[in-house]
Coordinates of C-alpha atoms in Angstrom, one line a residue:
M1002 CA -12.5 -52.4 -34.2
S1003 CA -12.9 -54.8 -37.1
S1004 CA -10.0 -56.9 -38.4
I1005 CA -8.5 -56.3 -41.8
Y1006 CA -6.6 -59.6 -41.5
L1007 CA -9.8 -61.6 -41.0
R1008 CA -11.7 -59.7 -43.8
N1009 CA -9.0 -60.7 -46.3
L1010 CA -9.2 -64.4 -45.5
S1011 CA -11.1 -66.7 -47.8
S1012 CA -13.8 -68.9 -46.4
E1013 CA -11.4 -71.8 -46.5
D1014 CA -8.6 -69.9 -44.8
Y1015 CA -11.0 -68.7 -42.1
K1016 CA -12.1 -72.3 -41.5
N1017 CA -8.5 -73.4 -41.3
L1018 CA -7.7 -70.7 -38.8
S1019 CA -10.7 -71.7 -36.6
I1020 CA -9.4 -75.3 -36.6
K1021 CA -5.8 -74.1 -35.7
L1022 CA -7.0 -71.9 -32.8
H1023 CA -9.3 -74.7 -31.7
N1024 CA -6.3 -77.1 -31.4
I1025 CA -4.2 -74.5 -29.7
Q1026 CA -6.9 -74.0 -27.1
K1027 CA -7.4 -77.7 -26.6
G1028 CA -10.9 -77.6 -28.0
C1029 CA -12.2 -75.0 -25.5
C1030 CA -13.6 -71.5 -25.7
Y1031 CA -11.1 -68.9 -24.7
I1032 CA -13.6 -67.1 -22.5
C1033 CA -15.7 -69.8 -20.7
Q1034 CA -13.1 -72.6 -21.0
Q1035 CA -15.9 -75.0 -22.0
P1036 CA -15.7 -77.3 -25.1
I1037 CA -16.3 -76.0 -28.6
D1038 CA -17.8 -78.4 -31.1
L1039 CA -16.9 -76.8 -34.5
D1040 CA -19.6 -78.8 -36.2
I1041 CA -22.5 -77.6 -34.0
H1042 CA -21.4 -74.4 -32.2
S1043 CA -21.5 -70.9 -33.6
T1044 CA -18.1 -69.4 -33.1
N1045 CA -16.2 -66.1 -33.3
I1046 CA -12.6 -65.3 -33.8
D1047 CA -11.6 -62.2 -31.9
H1048 CA -8.5 -60.3 -30.9
I1049 CA -7.2 -61.3 -27.4
V1050 CA -5.8 -57.7 -27.0
P1051 CA -8.0 -55.2 -28.8
L1052 CA -6.5 -53.2 -31.6
N1053 CA -7.3 -49.9 -29.9
T1054 CA -5.2 -50.8 -26.9
G1055 CA -2.1 -51.9 -28.9
G1056 CA -3.1 -55.4 -29.9
K1057 CA -1.8 -56.7 -33.3
D1058 CA -4.1 -57.6 -36.1
H1059 CA -2.2 -60.9 -36.5
E1060 CA -2.9 -64.6 -36.0
S1061 CA -0.9 -64.6 -32.8
N1062 CA -3.4 -62.3 -31.2
F1063 CA -6.5 -64.3 -32.1
A1064 CA -8.6 -66.7 -30.1
I1065 CA -11.7 -68.7 -30.9
T1066 CA -14.8 -68.4 -28.7
H1067 CA -18.4 -69.4 -28.5
E1068 CA -20.4 -66.7 -30.4
S1069 CA -22.7 -66.4 -27.3
C1070 CA -19.7 -65.9 -25.0
N1071 CA -18.2 -63.3 -27.3
K1072 CA -21.4 -61.3 -27.5
S1073 CA -21.9 -61.3 -23.7
K1074 CA -18.3 -60.7 -22.7
Q1075 CA -17.7 -58.2 -20.0
D1076 CA -14.6 -56.6 -21.5
A1077 CA -12.9 -56.0 -24.8
H1078 CA -9.8 -57.8 -23.6
L1079 CA -10.5 -61.5 -24.0
S1080 CA -8.2 -62.4 -21.1
V1081 CA -10.1 -60.0 -18.8
A1082 CA -13.4 -61.3 -20.2
R1083 CA -12.2 -64.8 -19.3
A1084 CA -11.3 -63.8 -15.8
L1085 CA -14.6 -62.1 -15.2
H1086 CA -16.5 -65.0 -16.7
R1087 CA -14.9 -67.4 -14.2
L1088 CA -16.0 -65.1 -11.4
K1089 CA -19.5 -64.8 -12.8
V1090 CA -19.9 -68.6 -12.7
I1091 CA -19.0 -68.6 -9.0
Q1092 CA -21.3 -65.7 -8.3
D1093 CA -24.2 -67.3 -10.0
R1094 CA -23.7 -70.6 -8.2
V1095 CA -23.4 -69.0 -4.8
S1096 CA -26.4 -66.7 -5.4
K1097 CA -28.6 -69.6 -6.5
S1098 CA -27.5 -72.1 -3.9
E1099 CA -27.0 -69.9 -0.8
N1100 CA -28.8 -66.7 -1.7
R1101 CA -25.8 -64.4 -0.9
A1102 CA -23.1 -62.5 -2.7
A1103 CA -19.9 -64.5 -3.5
S1104 CA -16.8 -63.4 -1.6
L1105 CA -13.1 -64.1 -1.6
K1106 CA -13.9 -67.3 0.3
D1107 CA -15.7 -68.7 -2.7
L1108 CA -13.0 -68.0 -5.2
L1109 CA -10.3 -69.4 -2.9
L1110 CA -12.3 -72.6 -2.5
K1111 CA -12.7 -72.8 -6.3
E1112 CA -9.0 -72.2 -6.9
D1113 CA -7.9 -74.8 -4.4
G1114 CA -7.0 -72.2 -1.7
S1115 CA -7.8 -72.0 2.0
K1116 CA -6.3 -75.5 2.7
Y1117 CA -3.6 -75.2 5.3
D1118 CA -2.8 -73.7 8.7
F1119 CA 0.0 -71.2 9.0
Q1120 CA 3.0 -72.5 11.0
Y1121 CA 5.0 -69.6 12.5
K1122 CA 6.9 -68.3 15.5
V1123 CA 7.9 -64.8 16.6
E1124 CA 11.4 -64.2 17.7
G1125 CA 12.3 -60.6 18.7
N1126 CA 11.4 -58.3 15.8
E1127 CA 11.1 -61.2 13.3
I1128 CA 8.4 -63.7 12.3
K1129 CA 9.7 -67.1 11.1
Y1130 CA 7.4 -69.3 9.1
T1131 CA 7.2 -72.0 6.5
F1132 CA 4.9 -73.1 3.7
D1133 CA 6.1 -76.7 3.9
K1134 CA 2.7 -78.2 3.0
L1135 CA 3.5 -77.1 -0.5
G1136 CA 6.7 -79.2 -0.6
N1137 CA 9.1 -76.4 0.4
S1138 CA 10.6 -76.7 3.9
Q1139 CA 12.6 -73.5 3.7
V1140 CA 12.2 -71.3 6.8
N1141 CA 11.4 -67.7 5.8
K1142 CA 11.9 -64.6 7.9
S1143 CA 10.2 -61.3 7.8
K1144 CA 10.8 -58.1 9.8
I1145 CA 8.0 -57.1 12.3
Y1146 CA 7.1 -53.4 12.3
T1147 CA 5.4 -51.8 15.2
D1148 CA 2.9 -48.9 14.4
F1149 CA 3.9 -45.8 16.3
Q1150 CA 0.3 -44.7 17.0
S1151 CA -1.5 -48.0 17.8
G1152 CA 1.3 -50.3 18.7
A1153 CA 0.0 -52.9 16.2
K1154 CA 2.6 -55.3 15.0
S1155 CA 2.7 -56.4 11.3
A1156 CA 4.9 -57.9 8.7
F1157 CA 4.9 -58.0 4.9
I1158 CA 4.6 -61.5 3.6
E1159 CA 3.9 -63.1 0.2
V1160 CA 1.3 -65.8 1.0
P1161 CA 0.4 -68.7 -1.3
I1162 CA -3.4 -68.9 -1.8
E1163 CA -3.4 -72.4 -0.2
Y1164 CA -2.7 -70.6 3.1
L1165 CA -5.2 -67.7 2.6
Y1166 CA -8.7 -67.5 4.1
H1167 CA -11.4 -64.9 3.9
D1168 CA -12.1 -63.1 7.3
E1169 CA -15.9 -63.3 7.5
L1170 CA -16.0 -61.8 11.0
I1171 CA -14.4 -58.5 10.2
N1172 CA -15.3 -58.3 6.5
P1173 CA -18.6 -60.1 5.8
R1174 CA -19.2 -58.2 2.5
G1175 CA -19.3 -59.9 -0.8
I1176 CA -17.6 -58.9 -4.1
N1177 CA -19.2 -55.9 -5.7
S1178 CA -19.1 -54.5 -9.3
S1179 CA -15.8 -52.6 -8.7
I1180 CA -14.0 -55.9 -9.2
N1181 CA -14.4 -55.4 -13.0
L1182 CA -12.3 -52.2 -12.9
L1183 CA -9.7 -53.7 -10.6
V1184 CA -9.2 -56.8 -12.9
K1185 CA -8.7 -54.4 -15.8
E1186 CA -6.2 -52.4 -13.8
F1187 CA -4.1 -55.4 -12.7
Y1188 CA -4.3 -56.8 -16.3
K1189 CA -2.8 -53.5 -17.5
K1190 CA 0.0 -54.1 -15.0
N1191 CA -1.0 -51.0 -12.9
P1192 CA -0.1 -51.9 -9.3
Q1193 CA -2.5 -51.2 -6.5
L1194 CA -0.7 -49.2 -3.9
H1195 CA -2.9 -50.3 -0.9
L1196 CA -2.0 -53.9 0.1
T1197 CA -4.3 -56.6 1.1
L1198 CA -4.5 -56.7 4.9
A1199 CA -4.8 -60.0 6.9
R1200 CA -4.5 -61.2 10.5
I1201 CA -3.5 -64.5 12.1
D1202 CA -6.5 -66.2 13.8
E1203 CA -6.3 -69.7 15.1
N1204 CA -3.2 -70.4 12.9
K1205 CA -5.0 -69.2 9.8
I1206 CA -4.1 -66.1 7.7
K1207 CA -7.5 -64.3 7.2
V1208 CA -7.9 -61.4 4.8
F1209 CA -10.0 -58.6 6.3
D1210 CA -9.4 -55.8 3.9
G1211 CA -8.5 -55.6 0.3
Q1212 CA -10.4 -58.7 -0.7
H1213 CA -11.2 -57.2 -4.1
K1214 CA -7.5 -56.7 -4.9
A1215 CA -6.8 -60.3 -3.9
V1216 CA -9.8 -61.5 -6.0
A1217 CA -8.6 -59.5 -9.0
Q1218 CA -5.1 -61.0 -8.8
I1219 CA -6.3 -64.6 -8.3
L1220 CA -8.6 -64.3 -11.3
L1221 CA -5.7 -63.2 -13.4
G1222 CA -3.7 -66.3 -12.4
A1223 CA -1.8 -65.2 -9.2
R1224 CA -1.0 -68.1 -6.9
S1225 CA 0.3 -66.0 -4.1
I1226 CA -0.7 -62.6 -2.7
L1227 CA 1.5 -60.0 -0.9
V1228 CA -0.2 -59.1 2.3
R1229 CA 0.4 -56.9 5.4
L1230 CA 0.0 -59.5 8.1
F1231 CA -1.1 -58.3 11.6
I1232 CA 0.2 -60.3 14.5
D1233 CA -1.5 -60.6 17.9
V1234 CA -3.8 -57.7 17.1
D1235 CA -7.0 -57.0 19.0
V1236 CA -9.8 -58.1 16.6
R1237 CA -12.2 -55.5 18.1
V1238 CA -9.8 -52.7 17.1
L1239 CA -9.6 -54.0 13.6
T1240 CA -13.4 -54.4 13.4
E1241 CA -14.0 -50.9 14.5
T1242 CA -11.3 -49.5 12.2
N1243 CA -12.7 -51.4 9.2
A1244 CA -16.2 -50.2 9.9
N1245 CA -15.2 -46.6 10.2
A1246 CA -13.2 -46.8 7.0
G1247 CA -16.4 -47.8 5.2
S1248 CA -18.7 -45.3 6.8
K1249 CA -17.7 -42.0 8.4
L1250 CA -14.2 -41.9 6.9
R1251 CA -15.3 -42.2 3.3
Q1252 CA -14.5 -38.6 2.6
I1253 CA -10.8 -39.5 2.8
A1254 CA -11.0 -41.2 -0.6
F1255 CA -9.5 -39.5 -3.5
D1256 CA -11.6 -36.6 -4.8
K1257 CA -11.5 -34.9 -8.2
A1258 CA -8.9 -32.4 -7.1
I1259 CA -6.4 -35.2 -6.1
M1260 CA -7.2 -37.2 -9.2
R1261 CA -6.6 -34.2 -11.4
Q1262 CA -3.2 -33.6 -9.7
L1263 CA -2.3 -37.2 -10.4
N1264 CA -3.5 -36.9 -14.1
N1265 CA -1.4 -33.7 -14.3
T1266 CA 1.6 -35.8 -13.3
Q1267 CA 0.7 -38.4 -15.9
Y1268 CA 0.5 -35.7 -18.5
N1269 CA 4.0 -34.3 -17.7
E1270 CA 5.4 -37.8 -17.8
K1271 CA 3.8 -38.4 -21.2
V1272 CA 5.2 -35.1 -22.5
K1273 CA 8.7 -36.2 -21.5
E1274 CA 8.2 -39.7 -23.0
Y1275 CA 7.1 -38.1 -26.3
Q1276 CA 10.1 -35.8 -26.3
T1277 CA 12.5 -38.7 -25.7
A1278 CA 10.9 -40.9 -28.4
H1279 CA 11.2 -38.0 -30.9
K1280 CA 14.7 -37.0 -29.8
L1281 CA 13.5 -33.6 -28.7
S1282 CA 15.1 -31.6 -25.9
E1283 CA 13.2 -31.2 -22.7
D1284 CA 12.5 -27.5 -23.6
D1285 CA 11.3 -28.3 -27.1
F1286 CA 7.5 -28.0 -27.3
S1287 CA 7.1 -27.8 -31.0
F1288 CA 4.5 -30.6 -31.0
S1289 CA 0.7 -30.2 -30.4
E1290 CA -1.8 -31.7 -28.0
T1291 CA -3.3 -33.5 -31.0
A1292 CA 0.1 -35.1 -31.7
L1293 CA 0.3 -36.4 -28.1
C1294 CA -3.2 -37.9 -28.4
D1295 CA -2.3 -39.5 -31.8
Y1296 CA 1.0 -40.9 -30.4
F1297 CA -0.4 -42.3 -27.2
K1298 CA -3.4 -44.1 -28.7
G1299 CA -5.3 -46.2 -26.1
V1300 CA -4.1 -43.9 -23.3
K1301 CA -6.4 -41.3 -21.6
M1302 CA -4.3 -38.5 -23.1
K1303 CA -7.2 -36.1 -23.6
T1304 CA -8.2 -36.5 -20.0
Y1305 CA -4.5 -36.0 -18.9
I1306 CA -4.3 -32.8 -21.0
L1307 CA -7.5 -31.3 -19.7
D1308 CA -6.9 -32.3 -16.1
A1309 CA -3.4 -30.7 -16.3
I1310 CA -5.1 -27.5 -17.4
R1311 CA -7.7 -27.7 -14.6
S1312 CA -5.0 -28.5 -12.0
S1313 CA -2.9 -25.6 -13.2
I1314 CA -5.8 -23.2 -12.7
T1315 CA -6.7 -24.6 -9.3
T1316 CA -3.2 -24.6 -7.9
S1317 CA -2.0 -21.4 -9.5
R1318 CA -0.6 -18.7 -7.2
D1319 CA -2.6 -16.2 -9.2
N1320 CA -5.9 -17.9 -8.4
K1321 CA -7.1 -16.2 -5.2
M1322 CA -10.2 -18.3 -5.1
K1323 CA -8.3 -21.4 -4.1
D1324 CA -8.1 -20.1 -0.5
Y1325 CA -11.9 -20.2 -0.3
I1326 CA -12.5 -23.8 -1.6
D1327 CA -13.1 -26.7 0.7
F1328 CA -10.9 -29.5 -0.8
E1329 CA -11.5 -31.9 2.0
G1330 CA -15.3 -32.1 1.8
K1331 CA -18.1 -31.7 4.3
G1332 CA -16.4 -28.7 6.0
K1333 CA -18.4 -25.7 7.2
S1334 CA -15.9 -22.9 7.2
L1335 CA -15.3 -22.2 3.5
P1336 CA -17.9 -20.8 1.0
L1337 CA -17.2 -23.2 -1.9
S1338 CA -17.0 -26.9 -2.0
H1339 CA -14.6 -28.3 -4.6
S1340 CA -17.6 -29.9 -6.3
T1341 CA -19.3 -26.6 -6.8
Y1342 CA -16.1 -24.9 -8.0
D1343 CA -15.5 -27.7 -10.4
K1344 CA -19.0 -27.9 -11.9
I1345 CA -19.5 -24.2 -12.2
F1346 CA -16.1 -22.6 -13.0
L1347 CA -13.9 -25.3 -14.5
A1348 CA -16.7 -27.1 -16.4
K1349 CA -18.2 -23.8 -17.7
F1350 CA -15.1 -21.9 -18.5
L1351 CA -13.1 -24.7 -20.2
D1352 CA -14.1 -26.5 -23.4
S1353 CA -13.8 -30.2 -22.4
K1354 CA -13.9 -31.3 -26.1
Q1355 CA -11.1 -29.1 -27.5
I1356 CA -7.6 -30.4 -28.0
L1357 CA -5.3 -28.0 -29.8
S1358 CA -3.6 -28.8 -33.1
T1359 CA -1.2 -25.8 -32.8
P1360 CA 2.3 -26.4 -31.3
M1361 CA 2.4 -26.2 -27.5
D1362 CA 4.8 -23.3 -27.7
F1363 CA 2.7 -21.5 -30.3
K1364 CA 2.9 -17.7 -29.7
T1365 CA 4.5 -18.2 -26.3
E1366 CA 7.2 -15.5 -26.8
D1367 CA 4.6 -12.8 -27.4
G1368 CA 2.3 -13.9 -24.6
M1369 CA -0.4 -15.1 -26.9
N1370 CA -0.2 -18.8 -26.4
P1371 CA -3.9 -20.0 -26.2
R1372 CA -3.4 -22.4 -23.3
E1373 CA -1.4 -19.9 -21.2
L1374 CA -3.9 -17.2 -22.0
E1375 CA -6.8 -19.5 -21.0
I1376 CA -5.2 -20.4 -17.7
S1377 CA -4.1 -16.9 -16.7
Q1378 CA -7.4 -15.3 -17.7
I1379 CA -9.6 -17.8 -15.9
C1380 CA -7.4 -17.3 -12.8
K1381 CA -7.8 -13.6 -13.1
L1382 CA -11.6 -13.8 -13.4
L1383 CA -11.8 -16.2 -10.4
S1384 CA -9.6 -13.7 -8.4
I1385 CA -11.9 -10.8 -9.3
I1386 CA -14.9 -12.8 -8.1
T1387 CA -12.9 -13.6 -4.9
E1388 CA -12.0 -10.0 -4.3
E1389 CA -15.6 -8.8 -4.8
L1390 CA -17.2 -11.5 -2.7
Y1391 CA -14.8 -13.1 -0.2
I1392 CA -11.6 -11.2 0.7
G1393 CA -12.3 -9.1 3.8
K1394 CA -16.0 -10.0 3.6
F1395 CA -16.5 -13.7 4.2
N1396 CA -15.7 -14.7 7.9
Q1397 CA -14.4 -18.2 8.0
E1398 CA -15.0 -18.4 11.8
I1399 CA -18.8 -18.0 11.1
G1400 CA -18.6 -20.1 8.0
L1401 CA -21.7 -21.8 6.5
N1402 CA -23.3 -23.5 9.5
R1403 CA -27.1 -22.9 9.9
I1404 CA -26.9 -19.3 8.7
E1405 CA -30.6 -19.0 7.6
N1406 CA -31.7 -20.7 10.8
R1407 CA -29.8 -18.3 12.9
I1408 CA -31.4 -15.4 11.1
I1409 CA -34.8 -16.8 11.6
A1410 CA -34.0 -17.3 15.3
Q1411 CA -32.6 -13.8 15.5
K1412 CA -29.2 -15.1 16.6
D1413 CA -27.4 -13.4 13.7
S1414 CA -25.9 -10.3 15.3
D1415 CA -22.4 -11.5 14.3
I1416 CA -23.3 -12.2 10.7
T1417 CA -22.4 -9.1 8.7
D1418 CA -24.2 -8.1 5.4
D1419 CA -21.0 -8.8 3.5
H1420 CA -20.8 -12.3 4.9
L1421 CA -24.4 -13.0 4.1
V1422 CA -24.0 -11.8 0.5
A1423 CA -21.0 -14.1 0.0
Y1424 CA -22.8 -17.0 1.6
R1425 CA -26.0 -16.7 -0.4
M1426 CA -24.3 -15.9 -3.7
S1427 CA -22.1 -19.0 -3.3
K1428 CA -24.9 -21.5 -3.0
E1429 CA -24.5 -23.9 -5.8
E1430 CA -27.9 -23.4 -7.4
V1431 CA -27.5 -19.6 -7.2
M1432 CA -24.0 -19.7 -8.7
Y1433 CA -25.4 -21.9 -11.5
A1434 CA -27.8 -19.1 -12.4
W1435 CA -25.6 -16.0 -12.2
T1436 CA -22.2 -17.2 -13.5
P1437 CA -23.5 -17.7 -17.1
Y1438 CA -23.9 -13.9 -17.4
L1439 CA -20.1 -13.7 -17.2
L1440 CA -19.8 -15.7 -20.5
D1441 CA -22.6 -13.6 -22.0
I1442 CA -20.7 -10.4 -21.2
I1443 CA -17.5 -11.7 -22.7
K1444 CA -19.2 -12.8 -25.9
M1445 CA -21.2 -9.5 -26.1
F1446 CA -18.0 -7.5 -25.8
F1447 CA -16.3 -9.2 -28.8
H1448 CA -19.5 -9.0 -30.9
M1449 CA -19.9 -5.3 -30.1
T1450 CA -16.3 -4.5 -30.9
G1451 CA -16.5 -6.5 -34.2
K1452 CA -13.5 -8.7 -33.3
R1453 CA -13.3 -12.4 -34.3
F1454 CA -12.9 -14.7 -31.4
N1455 CA -13.0 -18.4 -30.4
Q1456 CA -16.6 -18.8 -29.2
T1457 CA -16.2 -22.2 -27.7
S1458 CA -13.0 -21.4 -25.7
V1459 CA -13.5 -17.7 -25.0
F1460 CA -10.6 -17.5 -22.5
Q1461 CA -8.1 -18.2 -25.3
N1462 CA -8.8 -14.8 -26.7
Q1463 CA -6.9 -11.9 -25.0
F1464 CA -9.3 -9.7 -23.0
P1465 CA -8.8 -5.9 -23.3
D1466 CA -8.8 -3.8 -20.2
Q1467 CA -12.3 -2.6 -20.8
L1468 CA -13.7 -6.2 -20.7
W1469 CA -12.1 -6.8 -17.3
I1470 CA -13.7 -3.5 -16.1
N1471 CA -17.1 -4.7 -17.4
L1472 CA -16.7 -8.1 -15.7
R1473 CA -15.8 -6.6 -12.3
N1474 CA -18.6 -4.0 -12.6
F1475 CA -21.1 -6.7 -13.2
I1476 CA -19.9 -8.9 -10.3
R1477 CA -20.0 -5.8 -8.0
A1478 CA -23.4 -4.8 -9.2
I1479 CA -25.0 -8.2 -8.8
S1480 CA -23.5 -8.5 -5.3
Q1481 CA -25.2 -5.3 -4.3
L1482 CA -28.7 -6.5 -5.1
S1483 CA -30.9 -6.1 -2.0
I1484 CA -32.0 -9.7 -2.1
W1485 CA -28.7 -11.0 -0.7
K1486 CA -28.9 -8.8 2.4
D1487 CA -32.7 -9.1 3.0
R1488 CA -32.9 -11.2 6.2
G1489 CA -36.6 -11.4 5.9
L1490 CA -36.2 -13.8 3.1
A1491 CA -34.5 -16.4 5.3
S1492 CA -37.7 -18.4 5.8
S1493 CA -38.9 -18.2 2.2
I1494 CA -36.5 -17.6 -0.8
F1495 CA -33.5 -19.0 1.1
S1496 CA -35.1 -21.8 3.0
G1497 CA -34.2 -25.2 1.7
K1498 CA -32.4 -25.8 -1.6
K1499 CA -34.0 -24.4 -4.8
D1500 CA -32.9 -25.6 -8.2
Q1501 CA -31.1 -23.4 -10.7
S1502 CA -34.2 -22.9 -12.8
Y1503 CA -35.8 -21.2 -9.8
W1504 CA -33.0 -18.7 -9.7
R1505 CA -32.9 -18.2 -13.4
N1506 CA -36.5 -17.2 -13.3
I1507 CA -35.8 -14.6 -10.6
F1508 CA -32.8 -13.2 -12.6
D1509 CA -34.8 -13.2 -15.8
T1510 CA -38.1 -11.7 -14.5
G1511 CA -37.4 -10.4 -11.0
K1512 CA -40.0 -12.8 -9.7
T1513 CA -40.0 -16.3 -8.2
P1514 CA -41.7 -19.0 -10.4
D1515 CA -44.9 -18.6 -8.3
G1516 CA -45.0 -14.8 -9.0
V1517 CA -43.4 -13.3 -5.8
Q1518 CA -41.6 -10.1 -6.7
V1519 CA -38.1 -10.2 -5.1
L1520 CA -36.1 -7.9 -7.5
T1521 CA -37.4 -4.6 -9.0
E1522 CA -36.6 -6.0 -12.4
G1523 CA -34.8 -8.8 -14.2
I1524 CA -31.1 -8.8 -14.6
D1525 CA -29.9 -6.4 -17.4
Y1526 CA -26.2 -7.2 -17.6
A1527 CA -25.7 -4.7 -20.4
K1528 CA -26.8 -1.9 -18.0
M1529 CA -25.0 -3.4 -14.9
I1530 CA -21.5 -3.4 -16.5
H1531 CA -21.6 0.4 -16.7
E1532 CA -22.7 1.0 -13.1

């Protein structure tokens, strides 16, 4: 965002400000910390904290940089850009001289870390230690905790970087691009809830997990790091644990469902904050989503609002589909992955661009609030789909595993037609092709009845009973197509994964893209809603 302050300066005033900032910065570029010669270097004056994240358009928020540094900076925050530039210098040097990725080890060496052995002793359930090489002979004590499952002993200690080392045995990996995001998070004062993990090895404190968190903090000026320090632990156990965490246990990482629940919490906290700031009672919702976004500039308010809606739909007691969604990932017993549910239903049924300007309590008393209608009607449609496809029909004990292969091998006697229909119609590429008809039916109904409606957010319009009947009739009719029960198609139409265009072609023409007739005719949803 351009600076009104700078634009209003005369050439002479701009030059004087450059000189002033140059003197404050002791003649060095704010980003690269290398000298600036005002007579020969091209320079820029830029905001240290960008305006769009709350920075002031004032002299106190300016810094002078080399023009080349400013153009190539890795972040809008100059302090973050400076930190990342320091790291890039180290990474380039290590890559050139040793042909490897830089790690925590290289940063520690650059920052005068990894110098001293750790002097300690264990007495009962306490570890006593000192950092006397730094001129402080105080004896510190920390409680030792014993893990119930593994028996591992550990303590929580704030360790000066002079006593920290990188554990190249357990964690030989270098620093990856995620460090940029971590630096930004720490700069915004967002704490990382998973601590850096270390162990004692030959009187050295060695970091084996969370090196990126340690790197981010050191780049931003930290001279000590809070670590969970393992004591007398079997290095083989830690090595196996660390390897598993990075491979077969990856699915434990936060998925979209969890992130949206967290954003929902953030949304509710922002609503309370807005009410407090505007002296509103906690049951006063006379403000709009637009007002929230305007008030919390620089915050992901739009994401919080939309994720709160998505989370409300997903967790609603009225959403029967939630019992048939695999939220954990890589399961074989439920028909829908969360990814499929998210991409097909939440992404298609919600307008991800719309933020409402009407008060949040608009028409709440008469049951016509647009957001409440949207949530309740999406839940109702998801429940109708669930009633027609899954409840009493999809057998979770049979699940998804090797269904078509079992049919080909004629080992499918326990697979009912209802289960097969639910399984095949729930394939992501198939769902991508048949669910758009639902939106077509909704829009056709409003057009045919001559009623004005919100075409981009159709679920914010109240659906008459007849429309619900039409939607259920269509879902029931399409689920009764013979293609879903035809076991002879297991080795052809349903072998391997087809893309959505393959299925759109079938639904539009009744034929596969290569001309094989699999339906008597293309889908005629206007006819199907009356059957």
